[in-house]
mmCIF file of C-alpha atoms in Angstrom:
data_model
loop_
_atom_site.group_PDB
_atom_site.id
_atom_site.type_symbol
_atom_site.label_atom_id
_atom_site.label_comp_id
_atom_site.label_asym_id
_atom_site.label_seq_id
_atom_site.Cartn_x
_atom_site.Cartn_y
_atom_site.Cartn_z
ATOM 1 C CA MET A 26 58.711 132.151 140.395
ATOM 2 C CA LYS A 27 61.806 132.924 142.553
ATOM 3 C CA ILE A 28 62.491 130.554 145.361
ATOM 4 C CA ARG A 29 64.978 130.643 148.145
ATOM 5 C CA VAL A 30 65.839 127.442 149.980
ATOM 6 C CA HIS A 31 67.523 128.059 153.375
ATOM 7 C CA VAL A 32 69.508 124.973 154.458
ATOM 8 C CA SER A 33 70.815 125.010 158.057
ATOM 9 C CA LEU A 34 72.432 122.403 160.368
ATOM 10 C CA LYS A 35 70.082 120.857 162.907
ATOM 11 C CA ASN A 36 70.352 121.775 166.461
ATOM 12 C CA GLY A 37 72.898 119.750 168.287
ATOM 13 C CA VAL A 38 74.981 119.039 165.177
ATOM 14 C CA LEU A 39 78.455 120.503 165.705
ATOM 15 C CA ASP A 40 79.303 123.131 163.155
ATOM 16 C CA PRO A 41 83.093 123.348 162.750
ATOM 17 C CA GLN A 42 82.738 125.972 159.971
ATOM 18 C CA GLY A 43 80.556 128.246 162.150
ATOM 19 C CA ARG A 44 82.997 127.866 165.007
ATOM 20 C CA ALA A 45 85.895 128.939 162.788
ATOM 21 C CA ILE A 46 83.926 131.943 161.595
ATOM 22 C CA HIS A 47 83.128 132.768 165.155
ATOM 23 C CA HIS A 48 86.798 132.689 166.125
ATOM 24 C CA ALA A 49 87.700 134.774 163.097
ATOM 25 C CA LEU A 50 85.130 137.431 164.136
ATOM 26 C CA GLU A 51 86.563 137.523 167.683
ATOM 27 C CA GLY A 52 89.984 137.831 166.146
ATOM 28 C CA LEU A 53 88.879 140.932 164.243
ATOM 29 C CA GLY A 54 87.887 142.444 167.570
ATOM 30 C CA PHE A 55 84.128 142.100 167.342
ATOM 31 C CA GLU A 56 82.691 141.565 170.800
ATOM 32 C CA GLY A 57 79.419 140.029 171.942
ATOM 33 C CA VAL A 58 79.113 137.382 169.254
ATOM 34 C CA ASN A 59 77.570 134.509 171.176
ATOM 35 C CA ASP A 60 77.367 131.842 168.555
ATOM 36 C CA VAL A 61 77.776 131.409 164.723
ATOM 37 C CA ARG A 62 76.194 128.661 162.580
ATOM 38 C CA ALA A 63 76.826 128.548 158.871
ATOM 39 C CA GLY A 64 74.198 127.370 156.415
ATOM 40 C CA ARG A 65 73.552 127.450 152.697
ATOM 41 C CA LEU A 66 71.229 129.577 150.544
ATOM 42 C CA ILE A 67 69.982 128.126 147.244
ATOM 43 C CA GLU A 68 68.219 130.456 144.871
ATOM 44 C CA MET A 69 66.086 128.947 142.177
ATOM 45 C CA ASP A 70 63.871 130.242 139.335
ATOM 46 C CA VAL A 71 61.081 127.672 138.848
ATOM 47 C CA ALA A 72 57.924 127.560 136.671
ATOM 48 C CA ASP A 73 55.020 129.260 138.361
ATOM 49 C CA SER A 74 53.092 125.992 138.211
ATOM 50 C CA THR A 75 55.645 124.247 140.502
ATOM 51 C CA THR A 76 53.754 122.885 143.507
ATOM 52 C CA ASP A 77 54.823 123.195 147.157
ATOM 53 C CA ALA A 78 54.989 119.350 147.214
ATOM 54 C CA ALA A 79 57.440 119.338 144.361
ATOM 55 C CA LEU A 80 59.623 122.050 146.048
ATOM 56 C CA GLU A 81 59.682 119.993 149.259
ATOM 57 C CA ASP A 82 60.547 116.915 147.288
ATOM 58 C CA MET A 83 63.523 118.736 145.765
ATOM 59 C CA CYS A 84 64.800 119.599 149.207
ATOM 60 C CA ARG A 85 64.331 116.118 150.570
ATOM 61 C CA LYS A 86 65.868 114.343 147.621
ATOM 62 C CA LEU A 87 68.871 116.629 147.026
ATOM 63 C CA LEU A 88 69.142 120.099 148.387
ATOM 64 C CA ALA A 89 69.206 119.156 152.108
ATOM 65 C CA ASN A 90 70.611 116.011 153.882
ATOM 66 C CA GLN A 91 68.017 115.428 156.564
ATOM 67 C CA VAL A 92 70.359 113.415 158.653
ATOM 68 C CA ILE A 93 72.116 116.666 159.618
ATOM 69 C CA GLU A 94 70.160 119.568 157.992
ATOM 70 C CA ASN A 95 66.858 121.370 158.114
ATOM 71 C CA PHE A 96 65.465 123.261 155.248
ATOM 72 C CA ARG A 97 63.008 126.256 154.847
ATOM 73 C CA ILE A 98 61.439 127.232 151.517
ATOM 74 C CA GLU A 99 60.798 130.888 150.925
ATOM 75 C CA LYS A 100 58.863 132.219 147.986
ATOM 76 C CA VAL A 101 60.256 135.557 146.830
ATOM 77 C CA ALA A 102 57.761 137.866 145.156
ATOM 78 C CA MET B 23 84.479 81.505 137.894
ATOM 79 C CA ALA B 24 87.073 84.260 138.498
ATOM 80 C CA PHE B 25 86.435 87.109 140.867
ATOM 81 C CA THR B 26 84.790 89.934 139.055
ATOM 82 C CA ALA B 27 84.794 93.549 140.364
ATOM 83 C CA ALA B 28 83.843 96.972 139.234
ATOM 84 C CA VAL B 29 85.443 100.207 140.276
ATOM 85 C CA ILE B 30 83.222 103.302 139.619
ATOM 86 C CA THR B 31 84.892 106.452 138.392
ATOM 87 C CA PHE B 32 83.163 109.769 138.963
ATOM 88 C CA PRO B 33 84.401 113.126 137.732
ATOM 89 C CA ASP B 34 87.212 113.998 140.222
ATOM 90 C CA SER B 35 87.581 110.467 141.640
ATOM 91 C CA ASN B 36 91.283 110.149 142.252
ATOM 92 C CA CYS B 37 91.766 106.792 144.029
ATOM 93 C CA ASP B 38 90.044 104.696 141.378
ATOM 94 C CA ARG B 39 93.229 103.346 139.848
ATOM 95 C CA ASP B 40 94.770 102.540 143.206
ATOM 96 C CA MET B 41 91.539 100.701 144.071
ATOM 97 C CA ALA B 42 91.526 98.759 140.809
ATOM 98 C CA VAL B 43 95.217 97.846 141.210
ATOM 99 C CA ALA B 44 94.671 96.669 144.776
ATOM 100 C CA ILE B 45 91.696 94.481 143.842
ATOM 101 C CA GLU B 46 93.581 92.938 140.837
ATOM 102 C CA LYS B 47 96.779 92.213 142.805
ATOM 103 C CA ILE B 48 95.086 90.757 145.824
ATOM 104 C CA THR B 49 92.224 88.788 144.181
ATOM 105 C CA GLY B 50 93.689 88.005 140.889
ATOM 106 C CA GLY B 51 90.336 88.796 139.433
ATOM 107 C CA THR B 52 88.987 90.983 136.642
ATOM 108 C CA VAL B 53 88.285 94.581 137.385
ATOM 109 C CA HIS B 54 85.932 96.577 135.190
ATOM 110 C CA ARG B 55 86.341 100.319 135.198
ATOM 111 C CA VAL B 56 82.833 101.891 135.087
ATOM 112 C CA TRP B 57 82.065 105.513 134.267
ATOM 113 C CA HIS B 58 79.513 107.417 136.429
ATOM 114 C CA GLY B 59 77.294 108.146 133.462
ATOM 115 C CA ASP B 60 76.749 104.495 132.640
ATOM 116 C CA ALA B 61 73.251 103.398 133.603
ATOM 117 C CA GLU B 62 74.175 99.686 133.711
ATOM 118 C CA LEU B 63 76.887 97.733 135.462
ATOM 119 C CA PRO B 64 78.704 94.796 133.866
ATOM 120 C CA THR B 65 76.950 91.499 134.538
ATOM 121 C CA GLY B 66 78.172 88.858 137.021
ATOM 122 C CA LEU B 67 79.839 91.270 139.474
ATOM 123 C CA ASP B 68 80.964 89.910 142.825
ATOM 124 C CA PHE B 69 82.228 93.214 144.178
ATOM 125 C CA ILE B 70 81.676 96.931 143.512
ATOM 126 C CA ALA B 71 84.114 99.605 144.876
ATOM 127 C CA LEU B 72 83.422 103.322 145.160
ATOM 128 C CA PRO B 73 86.842 104.972 145.382
ATOM 129 C CA GLY B 74 88.124 108.087 147.076
ATOM 130 C CA GLY B 75 88.314 111.520 145.553
ATOM 131 C CA PHE B 76 86.289 114.647 145.385
ATOM 132 C CA SER B 77 83.514 113.661 143.047
ATOM 133 C CA TYR B 78 81.890 116.573 141.331
ATOM 134 C CA GLY B 79 84.185 118.911 143.233
ATOM 135 C CA ASP B 80 82.266 118.155 146.460
ATOM 136 C CA TYR B 81 79.569 120.424 145.194
ATOM 137 C CA LEU B 82 76.508 120.876 147.520
ATOM 138 C CA ARG B 83 77.846 118.221 149.991
ATOM 139 C CA SER B 84 80.576 115.668 149.632
ATOM 140 C CA GLY B 85 79.168 112.728 147.695
ATOM 141 C CA ALA B 86 75.812 114.387 147.157
ATOM 142 C CA MET B 87 75.986 114.763 143.426
ATOM 143 C CA ALA B 88 77.665 111.355 142.810
ATOM 144 C CA ALA B 89 74.934 109.675 144.829
ATOM 145 C CA ARG B 90 72.353 110.916 142.220
ATOM 146 C CA SER B 91 74.388 109.920 139.114
ATOM 147 C CA PRO B 92 72.989 107.277 136.738
ATOM 148 C CA VAL B 93 75.406 104.531 137.778
ATOM 149 C CA MET B 94 74.497 104.874 141.412
ATOM 150 C CA GLN B 95 70.909 103.681 140.750
ATOM 151 C CA ALA B 96 72.454 100.536 139.398
ATOM 152 C CA VAL B 97 74.805 100.300 142.406
ATOM 153 C CA VAL B 98 71.886 100.632 144.894
ATOM 154 C CA ALA B 99 69.947 97.962 143.011
ATOM 155 C CA ALA B 100 72.933 95.671 143.073
ATOM 156 C CA ALA B 101 73.537 96.347 146.745
ATOM 157 C CA ASN B 102 69.934 95.539 147.489
ATOM 158 C CA ARG B 103 70.317 92.210 145.601
ATOM 159 C CA GLY B 104 73.217 91.343 147.893
ATOM 160 C CA VAL B 105 76.258 92.298 145.779
ATOM 161 C CA THR B 106 79.212 93.264 147.989
ATOM 162 C CA VAL B 107 79.891 97.041 147.886
ATOM 163 C CA LEU B 108 82.886 98.849 149.446
ATOM 164 C CA GLY B 109 83.016 102.639 149.641
ATOM 165 C CA VAL B 110 86.284 104.289 150.718
ATOM 166 C CA CYS B 111 86.579 107.948 151.730
ATOM 167 C CA ASN B 112 84.551 109.802 149.104
ATOM 168 C CA GLY B 113 82.974 106.422 148.380
ATOM 169 C CA PHE B 114 81.749 106.216 151.965
ATOM 170 C CA GLN B 115 80.277 109.772 151.617
ATOM 171 C CA VAL B 116 78.490 108.636 148.428
ATOM 172 C CA LEU B 117 77.082 105.552 150.178
ATOM 173 C CA THR B 118 75.590 107.622 152.971
ATOM 174 C CA GLU B 119 74.213 110.205 150.556
ATOM 175 C CA ALA B 120 72.660 107.412 148.490
ATOM 176 C CA GLY B 121 70.936 105.985 151.642
ATOM 177 C CA LEU B 122 72.822 102.696 151.580
ATOM 178 C CA LEU B 123 74.485 103.463 154.883
ATOM 179 C CA PRO B 124 73.116 105.465 157.857
ATOM 180 C CA GLY B 125 74.541 108.783 159.050
ATOM 181 C CA ALA B 126 76.482 111.525 157.351
ATOM 182 C CA LEU B 127 80.057 112.724 156.984
ATOM 183 C CA MET B 128 80.648 116.282 158.013
ATOM 184 C CA ARG B 129 83.622 118.653 157.994
ATOM 185 C CA ASN B 130 86.356 117.460 160.279
ATOM 186 C CA ALA B 131 85.941 118.857 163.771
ATOM 187 C CA GLY B 132 89.341 120.484 163.626
ATOM 188 C CA ILE B 133 88.511 122.122 160.251
ATOM 189 C CA ARG B 134 91.811 120.898 158.737
ATOM 190 C CA PHE B 135 92.315 118.331 156.060
ATOM 191 C CA VAL B 136 93.802 115.256 157.724
ATOM 192 C CA CYS B 137 96.315 113.202 155.751
ATOM 193 C CA ARG B 138 98.327 110.623 157.715
ATOM 194 C CA ASP B 139 98.430 106.996 158.848
ATOM 195 C CA VAL B 140 96.034 106.437 161.709
ATOM 196 C CA PRO B 141 95.685 103.424 164.038
ATOM 197 C CA LEU B 142 92.301 101.650 163.771
ATOM 198 C CA VAL B 143 90.745 98.938 165.945
ATOM 199 C CA VAL B 144 88.893 96.169 164.180
ATOM 200 C CA GLU B 145 85.699 96.293 166.068
ATOM 201 C CA ASN B 146 83.843 93.464 164.297
ATOM 202 C CA ASN B 147 85.858 90.627 162.718
ATOM 203 C CA GLN B 148 82.757 88.578 161.893
ATOM 204 C CA SER B 149 81.837 90.588 158.758
ATOM 205 C CA LEU B 150 82.445 89.744 155.192
ATOM 206 C CA PHE B 151 84.983 92.518 154.989
ATOM 207 C CA THR B 152 86.950 91.834 158.223
ATOM 208 C CA ALA B 153 86.928 88.062 158.786
ATOM 209 C CA ARG B 154 90.698 87.852 158.148
ATOM 210 C CA TYR B 155 91.401 90.297 160.952
ATOM 211 C CA THR B 156 91.164 89.378 164.697
ATOM 212 C CA ALA B 157 88.671 91.039 166.929
ATOM 213 C CA GLY B 158 90.292 94.108 168.605
ATOM 214 C CA GLN B 159 93.293 93.975 166.228
ATOM 215 C CA ARG B 160 95.072 97.308 165.833
ATOM 216 C CA ILE B 161 96.003 98.170 162.278
ATOM 217 C CA MET B 162 97.551 101.148 160.537
ATOM 218 C CA ILE B 163 95.705 102.601 157.472
ATOM 219 C CA PRO B 164 96.103 106.038 155.961
ATOM 220 C CA VAL B 165 93.381 108.660 155.917
ATOM 221 C CA ALA B 166 93.207 111.700 153.591
ATOM 222 C CA HIS B 167 90.004 113.649 154.046
ATOM 223 C CA HIS B 168 88.347 116.943 154.906
ATOM 224 C CA ASP B 169 84.850 115.573 155.592
ATOM 225 C CA GLY B 170 85.237 112.436 157.620
ATOM 226 C CA ASN B 171 83.464 113.451 160.776
ATOM 227 C CA TYR B 172 80.838 110.717 161.169
ATOM 228 C CA PHE B 173 77.470 111.822 162.490
ATOM 229 C CA ALA B 174 74.329 109.990 163.273
ATOM 230 C CA ASP B 175 71.780 110.493 166.072
ATOM 231 C CA ALA B 176 72.257 108.763 169.370
ATOM 232 C CA GLU B 177 69.515 106.193 168.635
ATOM 233 C CA THR B 178 71.140 105.213 165.319
ATOM 234 C CA LEU B 179 74.552 105.011 166.976
ATOM 235 C CA ASP B 180 73.185 102.701 169.678
ATOM 236 C CA ARG B 181 71.624 100.498 167.067
ATOM 237 C CA LEU B 182 74.842 100.286 165.046
ATOM 238 C CA GLU B 183 76.784 99.358 168.186
ATOM 239 C CA GLY B 184 74.149 96.771 169.227
ATOM 240 C CA GLU B 185 74.084 95.159 165.842
ATOM 241 C CA GLY B 186 77.880 94.933 165.439
ATOM 242 C CA ARG B 187 77.781 97.256 162.472
ATOM 243 C CA ILE B 188 80.785 99.318 163.521
ATOM 244 C CA ALA B 189 83.522 97.617 161.543
ATOM 245 C CA PHE B 190 86.379 99.913 162.459
ATOM 246 C CA ARG B 191 87.040 102.631 165.022
ATOM 247 C CA TYR B 192 89.836 105.121 165.228
ATOM 248 C CA ALA B 193 92.266 104.300 168.134
ATOM 249 C CA GLU B 194 92.875 107.968 168.601
ATOM 250 C CA PRO B 195 91.086 111.247 167.830
ATOM 251 C CA VAL B 196 91.164 111.967 164.068
ATOM 252 C CA ASN B 197 88.242 114.024 162.861
ATOM 253 C CA GLY B 198 85.582 114.336 165.598
ATOM 254 C CA SER B 199 83.651 111.290 164.410
ATOM 255 C CA GLN B 200 80.874 110.242 166.867
ATOM 256 C CA ARG B 201 82.153 107.300 169.016
ATOM 257 C CA ASP B 202 85.383 107.343 166.857
ATOM 258 C CA ILE B 203 83.626 105.514 164.088
ATOM 259 C CA ALA B 204 85.783 104.922 161.078
ATOM 260 C CA GLY B 205 83.703 102.335 159.145
ATOM 261 C CA VAL B 206 80.151 101.041 159.189
ATOM 262 C CA LEU B 207 78.268 98.182 157.740
ATOM 263 C CA ASN B 208 74.738 98.086 156.382
ATOM 264 C CA ASP B 209 72.021 95.972 157.980
ATOM 265 C CA ALA B 210 72.555 93.033 155.667
ATOM 266 C CA GLY B 211 76.405 93.157 156.025
ATOM 267 C CA ASN B 212 77.203 93.379 152.309
ATOM 268 C CA VAL B 213 77.929 97.113 152.229
ATOM 269 C CA LEU B 214 80.883 98.715 154.095
ATOM 270 C CA GLY B 215 81.801 102.399 154.118
ATOM 271 C CA MET B 216 85.035 103.592 155.675
ATOM 272 C CA MET B 217 87.085 106.815 155.606
ATOM 273 C CA PRO B 218 90.580 105.154 155.799
ATOM 274 C CA HIS B 219 92.083 103.842 152.577
ATOM 275 C CA PRO B 220 92.924 100.066 152.784
ATOM 276 C CA GLU B 221 93.959 100.112 149.088
ATOM 277 C CA ARG B 222 96.858 102.383 150.019
ATOM 278 C CA MET B 223 98.332 99.838 152.471
ATOM 279 C CA ILE B 224 98.718 96.551 150.606
ATOM 280 C CA GLU B 225 102.433 95.930 150.271
ATOM 281 C CA PRO B 226 105.620 96.827 152.116
ATOM 282 C CA ALA B 227 106.467 99.648 149.646
ATOM 283 C CA HIS B 228 103.344 101.372 151.027
ATOM 284 C CA GLY B 229 104.739 101.361 154.548
ATOM 285 C CA GLY B 230 102.615 98.405 155.538
ATOM 286 C CA SER B 231 100.047 95.935 154.328
ATOM 287 C CA ASP B 232 97.337 96.087 156.908
ATOM 288 C CA GLY B 233 94.798 96.816 154.211
ATOM 289 C CA ARG B 234 95.315 93.557 152.393
ATOM 290 C CA ALA B 235 93.233 91.419 154.805
ATOM 291 C CA LEU B 236 90.091 93.403 153.981
ATOM 292 C CA PHE B 237 90.288 92.337 150.268
ATOM 293 C CA GLU B 238 91.353 88.814 151.278
ATOM 294 C CA SER B 239 88.310 88.663 153.605
ATOM 295 C CA VAL B 240 85.960 89.495 150.773
ATOM 296 C CA LEU B 241 87.614 87.057 148.408
ATOM 297 C CA ALA B 242 87.397 84.209 150.928
ATOM 298 C CA GLY B 243 83.959 85.205 152.172
ATOM 299 C CA LEU B 244 82.518 85.201 148.660
ATOM 300 C CA GLY B 245 84.004 81.741 148.023
ATOM 301 C CA VAL B 246 84.938 82.784 144.484
ATOM 302 C CA ALA B 247 88.129 81.329 142.948
ATOM 303 C CA ALA B 248 90.891 83.828 142.679
#
């Protein structure tokens, strides 16, 4: 089973990396970019028997730091 | 009994030797060098130090992989038993990732790696780590980090302030840290994490010795013969 875990910064957490990307886009002449936030995509191949609870546990224990990050688990067909 | 300490070395730790030398010179004690894959710590430890560096190449998040290494389970257990634990720079990041300290250390607000001596204010001089400083004392200690921007939610920050758990604050903007926090204590007061490097400021050849008092505080506070 292919899994994608999307890790993103929580609202209200300053994202210096996103801000730098935003400035770089503006520097390249792209207009109308209102905001940029950078996250992380983790792709996993797991046994089909892996439970949702186990996937969430992986996110909570390692893949995301819940002090600053949210996560979303996506099952890819 | 002589002061007994352990310095943990993770892959890509690079301040472990400096830390070991500082502890030996100041306390006159024995310093065990412990590898991250070890599941057990030496017995009879008074003090454990997690050094600076870029453990595991800062993969995933700074300190994230090190916090899940075998030796950290033993460090967490020791901290919960009351053993004194100091985490400096990457060691601070590891302590937050391991859940021994609240908050998280994010990319510096200015994006750049910051490497210079910075003025700190000793916010709490009643702790095991800071008793040899005076309250409000201004000291110079070097920083060298990319991810030192301390973040915690407002409720946590208020609690830390109310409980005197902010050991050090930056006296000028350094990395965007919430409320200029440079070092925090755990609830019980036996764990300190800080981004600045006291072990790099212990003798005149370093350009100053403001870091010495931290180690002297621990030595005196634990009441162990040097």
